[in-house]
Amino acid sequence: MPTDDKNKIKTVKRIAVLTSGGDAPGMNAAIRAIVISAQHYQIAVIGFCAGFNGLIDDMSMPLSVKDVANIIQKGGTILKSARCPAMKTPLGIAQAASTLLKEKIDALIVIGGDGSFAGLIALQQEWSGQVIGIPATIDNDIDGSDFTIGFSTAINTAIEAIDKIRDTAEAFERIFIVELMGRHSGHITFNVGIACAAEQVISFENFAHNNQTMGEQEKLLTLAQEIKLAQANRHASYIIVIAENVWQGGASVLARQLQDLAHIDCTACILGHIQRGGSPVAKDRILATKLGVGAVQAIIAGKSNIMIAEQNNTVAAVALQTAIMHQQGVSKSLIQAQENILALTAQRLC
Ligand code: ATP
């Protein structure tokens, strides 16, 4: 161990960890990496349960290396996760800070998404310990990290499901509208759409953006025309993937509207929470492990108010404020490839 590290370890005795917001496959792998690397540096770890609720209500448990055995492959989170509206109030933040003082915590690691990081930033106004974020959300909507923990597993789960839908769609020459998660970002929708060779990708980055001046009815007509054009003389399946929140009422309403307006018969399918569950894929387990170890090392190095991220395969530190800015959208080249080449070619020739 470098001498520098040895000197700082004396000041870091106890760190706490919690998982917050939507659960993401790989959160357990991150908890495991934190506990094992903290043990390596002789730092005790406690876990707060159910997101920021555990911090406000002082619900904690010690975490030993034994406690994190056999969890790397498990989805969900052994610490449980939850939304915690109280954390958005001055009283909730004061209570959270008081628990951290009472428990003599030197540093807090929060594994979660942008909302959870906003909670960490707010907490810093009331508590002087170190705060570190680890990006874990299936949405991949965090700036400054190439990927978030859980994103790869979520897209693989969705791809597997849509491949199955494709089989039945192909057999019946049916049109399916599959709604995918992502809140307000189209990372899941775009990546899944491309990987499943979807004939249409409807997401914030293309559909909502390109058709800003159009009303709902006009957008519907355009879509109906495109589907009819593509399906004329084509005896094949047709899959539309759509991001949640991009169409008012979601996939079911869109399917009904296409039927009412243009007699287009299509089946809506909402993949929903299956995208959050399941055993993390290798990429998420490895990412979570790297970021968990990186978080402990950052604490030892005296850092605070940062997210531990991955950039070009290297562990990096990003200011928490930067991480929640929502500037990093879906790659433009991915959008262009889908819009200009893949979808058009697939619709006319397959
Ligand atoms: P995901 O996007 O995967 O659902 P997330 O971390 O963005 O993850 P949110 O529900 O937005 O999920 O936030 C999780 C929790 O973080 C909230 O329930 C709340 O406790 C806390 N939080 C969110 N925003 C703030 C804020 N502005 N101030 C204080 N706490 C916040």
PDB file of N, CA and C and ligand atoms in Angstrom, residues 20-22 52 82-85 87-88 93 112-119 122 136-139 141 183 276, ligand 1:
ATOM      1  N   SER A  20     -30.231   3.778  -3.828  1.00  0.00           N
ATOM      2  CA  SER A  20     -31.386   4.686  -3.869  1.00  0.00           C
ATOM      3  C   SER A  20     -31.957   4.802  -5.287  1.00  0.00           C
ATOM      4  N   GLY A  21     -33.228   5.167  -5.369  1.00  0.00           N
ATOM      5  CA  GLY A  21     -33.893   5.307  -6.674  1.00  0.00           C
ATOM      6  C   GLY A  21     -34.249   3.936  -7.243  1.00  0.00           C
ATOM      7  N   GLY A  22     -34.471   3.872  -8.553  1.00  0.00           N
ATOM      8  CA  GLY A  22     -34.810   2.588  -9.182  1.00  0.00           C
ATOM      9  C   GLY A  22     -33.657   1.608  -9.018  1.00  0.00           C
ATOM     10  N   PHE A  52     -32.631   6.687   1.050  1.00  0.00           N
ATOM     11  CA  PHE A  52     -32.418   7.724   2.063  1.00  0.00           C
ATOM     12  C   PHE A  52     -33.332   7.531   3.286  1.00  0.00           C
ATOM     13  N   ALA A  82     -35.524   2.560  -2.417  1.00  0.00           N
ATOM     14  CA  ALA A  82     -36.841   3.201  -2.302  1.00  0.00           C
ATOM     15  C   ALA A  82     -36.725   4.651  -2.710  1.00  0.00           C
ATOM     16  N   ARG A  83     -37.859   5.243  -3.032  1.00  0.00           N
ATOM     17  CA  ARG A  83     -37.914   6.707  -3.178  1.00  0.00           C
ATOM     18  C   ARG A  83     -38.087   7.250  -1.750  1.00  0.00           C
ATOM     19  N   CYS A  84     -37.668   8.441  -1.533  1.00  0.00           N
ATOM     20  CA  CYS A  84     -37.773   9.015  -0.174  1.00  0.00           C
ATOM     21  C   CYS A  84     -38.092  10.500  -0.285  1.00  0.00           C
ATOM     22  N   PRO A  85     -39.380  10.837  -0.414  1.00  0.00           N
ATOM     23  CA  PRO A  85     -39.768  12.246  -0.572  1.00  0.00           C
ATOM     24  C   PRO A  85     -39.244  13.128   0.558  1.00  0.00           C
ATOM     25  N   MET A  87     -36.493  13.295   1.860  1.00  0.00           N
ATOM     26  CA  MET A  87     -35.123  13.778   1.633  1.00  0.00           C
ATOM     27  C   MET A  87     -35.125  15.104   0.873  1.00  0.00           C
ATOM     28  N   LYS A  88     -36.260  15.430   0.276  1.00  0.00           N
ATOM     29  CA  LYS A  88     -36.344  16.698  -0.466  1.00  0.00           C
ATOM     30  C   LYS A  88     -36.749  17.854   0.443  1.00  0.00           C
ATOM     31  N   ILE A  93     -33.322  16.288   5.430  1.00  0.00           N
ATOM     32  CA  ILE A  93     -31.859  16.410   5.253  1.00  0.00           C
ATOM     33  C   ILE A  93     -31.179  16.553   6.620  1.00  0.00           C
ATOM     34  N   GLY A 112     -26.794   5.057  -7.086  1.00  0.00           N
ATOM     35  CA  GLY A 112     -28.120   5.405  -7.609  1.00  0.00           C
ATOM     36  C   GLY A 112     -28.034   6.277  -8.842  1.00  0.00           C
ATOM     37  N   GLY A 113     -29.135   6.955  -9.131  1.00  0.00           N
ATOM     38  CA  GLY A 113     -29.209   7.791 -10.328  1.00  0.00           C
ATOM     39  C   GLY A 113     -29.104   9.270 -10.001  1.00  0.00           C
ATOM     40  N   ASP A 114     -29.524  10.097 -10.942  1.00  0.00           N
ATOM     41  CA  ASP A 114     -29.337  11.549 -10.792  1.00  0.00           C
ATOM     42  C   ASP A 114     -30.103  12.126  -9.600  1.00  0.00           C
ATOM     43  N   GLY A 115     -31.301  11.604  -9.340  1.00  0.00           N
ATOM     44  CA  GLY A 115     -32.072  12.081  -8.181  1.00  0.00           C
ATOM     45  C   GLY A 115     -31.318  11.795  -6.891  1.00  0.00           C
ATOM     46  N   SER A 116     -30.760  10.601  -6.810  1.00  0.00           N
ATOM     47  CA  SER A 116     -30.001  10.220  -5.613  1.00  0.00           C
ATOM     48  C   SER A 116     -28.786  11.128  -5.440  1.00  0.00           C
ATOM     49  N   PHE A 117     -28.172  11.503  -6.551  1.00  0.00           N
ATOM     50  CA  PHE A 117     -27.011  12.405  -6.466  1.00  0.00           C
ATOM     51  C   PHE A 117     -27.447  13.804  -6.010  1.00  0.00           C
ATOM     52  N   ALA A 118     -28.650  14.218  -6.439  1.00  0.00           N
ATOM     53  CA  ALA A 118     -29.183  15.509  -5.971  1.00  0.00           C
ATOM     54  C   ALA A 118     -29.358  15.454  -4.453  1.00  0.00           C
ATOM     55  N   GLY A 119     -29.773  14.301  -3.946  1.00  0.00           N
ATOM     56  CA  GLY A 119     -29.907  14.104  -2.501  1.00  0.00           C
ATOM     57  C   GLY A 119     -28.555  14.254  -1.804  1.00  0.00           C
ATOM     58  N   ALA A 122     -27.551  17.874  -1.672  1.00  0.00           N
ATOM     59  CA  ALA A 122     -28.313  18.583  -0.627  1.00  0.00           C
ATOM     60  C   ALA A 122     -27.763  18.244   0.759  1.00  0.00           C
ATOM     61  N   ALA A 136     -25.702   4.177 -10.902  1.00  0.00           N
ATOM     62  CA  ALA A 136     -26.385   2.899 -11.118  1.00  0.00           C
ATOM     63  C   ALA A 136     -27.838   3.178 -11.432  1.00  0.00           C
ATOM     64  N   THR A 137     -28.175   3.070 -12.677  1.00  0.00           N
ATOM     65  CA  THR A 137     -29.562   3.231 -13.129  1.00  0.00           C
ATOM     66  C   THR A 137     -29.651   2.598 -14.505  1.00  0.00           C
ATOM     67  N   ILE A 138     -30.748   1.902 -14.763  1.00  0.00           N
ATOM     68  CA  ILE A 138     -30.863   1.270 -16.084  1.00  0.00           C
ATOM     69  C   ILE A 138     -30.978   2.320 -17.187  1.00  0.00           C
ATOM     70  N   ASP A 139     -31.340   3.560 -16.809  1.00  0.00           N
ATOM     71  CA  ASP A 139     -31.610   4.596 -17.818  1.00  0.00           C
ATOM     72  C   ASP A 139     -30.358   5.128 -18.522  1.00  0.00           C
ATOM     73  N   ASP A 141     -28.720   7.703 -17.845  1.00  0.00           N
ATOM     74  CA  ASP A 141     -28.880   9.150 -18.059  1.00  0.00           C
ATOM     75  C   ASP A 141     -28.022   9.982 -17.102  1.00  0.00           C
ATOM     76  N   ARG A 183     -37.451   6.594 -18.606  1.00  0.00           N
ATOM     77  CA  ARG A 183     -37.922   7.874 -18.043  1.00  0.00           C
ATOM     78  C   ARG A 183     -37.924   8.994 -19.082  1.00  0.00           C
ATOM     79  N   ARG A 276     -35.707  -4.112 -15.191  1.00  0.00           N
ATOM     80  CA  ARG A 276     -34.915  -3.752 -14.010  1.00  0.00           C
ATOM     81  C   ARG A 276     -34.323  -4.980 -13.316  1.00  0.00           C
TER      82      ARG A 276
HETATM   83  P1  ATP B   1     -33.556   6.229 -11.264  1.00  0.00           P
HETATM   84  O1  ATP B   1     -33.442   7.305 -12.295  1.00  0.00           O
HETATM   85  O2  ATP B   1     -32.893   4.975 -11.670  1.00  0.00           O
HETATM   86  O3  ATP B   1     -34.939   5.998 -10.764  1.00  0.00           O
HETATM   87  P2  ATP B   1     -32.767   8.166  -9.276  1.00  0.00           P
HETATM   88  O4  ATP B   1     -31.723   8.171  -8.240  1.00  0.00           O
HETATM   89  O5  ATP B   1     -32.707   9.271 -10.294  1.00  0.00           O
HETATM   90  O6  ATP B   1     -32.698   6.735  -9.967  1.00  0.00           O
HETATM   91  P3  ATP B   1     -35.091   9.369  -8.057  1.00  0.00           P
HETATM   92  O7  ATP B   1     -36.408   8.781  -7.659  1.00  0.00           O
HETATM   93  O8  ATP B   1     -35.108  10.527  -8.983  1.00  0.00           O
HETATM   94  O9  ATP B   1     -34.217   8.160  -8.603  1.00  0.00           O
HETATM   95  O10 ATP B   1     -34.330   9.846  -6.725  1.00  0.00           O
HETATM   96  C1  ATP B   1     -34.109   8.935  -5.661  1.00  0.00           C
HETATM   97  C2  ATP B   1     -34.239   9.642  -4.341  1.00  0.00           C
HETATM   98  O11 ATP B   1     -33.244  10.682  -4.264  1.00  0.00           O
HETATM   99  C3  ATP B   1     -35.545  10.359  -4.101  1.00  0.00           C
HETATM  100  O12 ATP B   1     -36.560   9.500  -3.672  1.00  0.00           O
HETATM  101  C4  ATP B   1     -35.141  11.329  -3.009  1.00  0.00           C
HETATM  102  O13 ATP B   1     -35.043  10.662  -1.787  1.00  0.00           O
HETATM  103  C5  ATP B   1     -33.740  11.737  -3.452  1.00  0.00           C
HETATM  104  N1  ATP B   1     -33.783  12.982  -4.216  1.00  0.00           N
HETATM  105  C6  ATP B   1     -34.141  13.166  -5.507  1.00  0.00           C
HETATM  106  N2  ATP B   1     -34.074  14.451  -5.865  1.00  0.00           N
HETATM  107  C7  ATP B   1     -33.673  15.137  -4.761  1.00  0.00           C
HETATM  108  C8  ATP B   1     -33.436  16.517  -4.455  1.00  0.00           C
HETATM  109  N3  ATP B   1     -33.578  17.471  -5.378  1.00  0.00           N
HETATM  110  N4  ATP B   1     -33.047  16.826  -3.191  1.00  0.00           N
HETATM  111  C9  ATP B   1     -32.890  15.887  -2.250  1.00  0.00           C
HETATM  112  N5  ATP B   1     -33.110  14.560  -2.483  1.00  0.00           N
HETATM  113  C10 ATP B   1     -33.492  14.191  -3.690  1.00  0.00           C
END
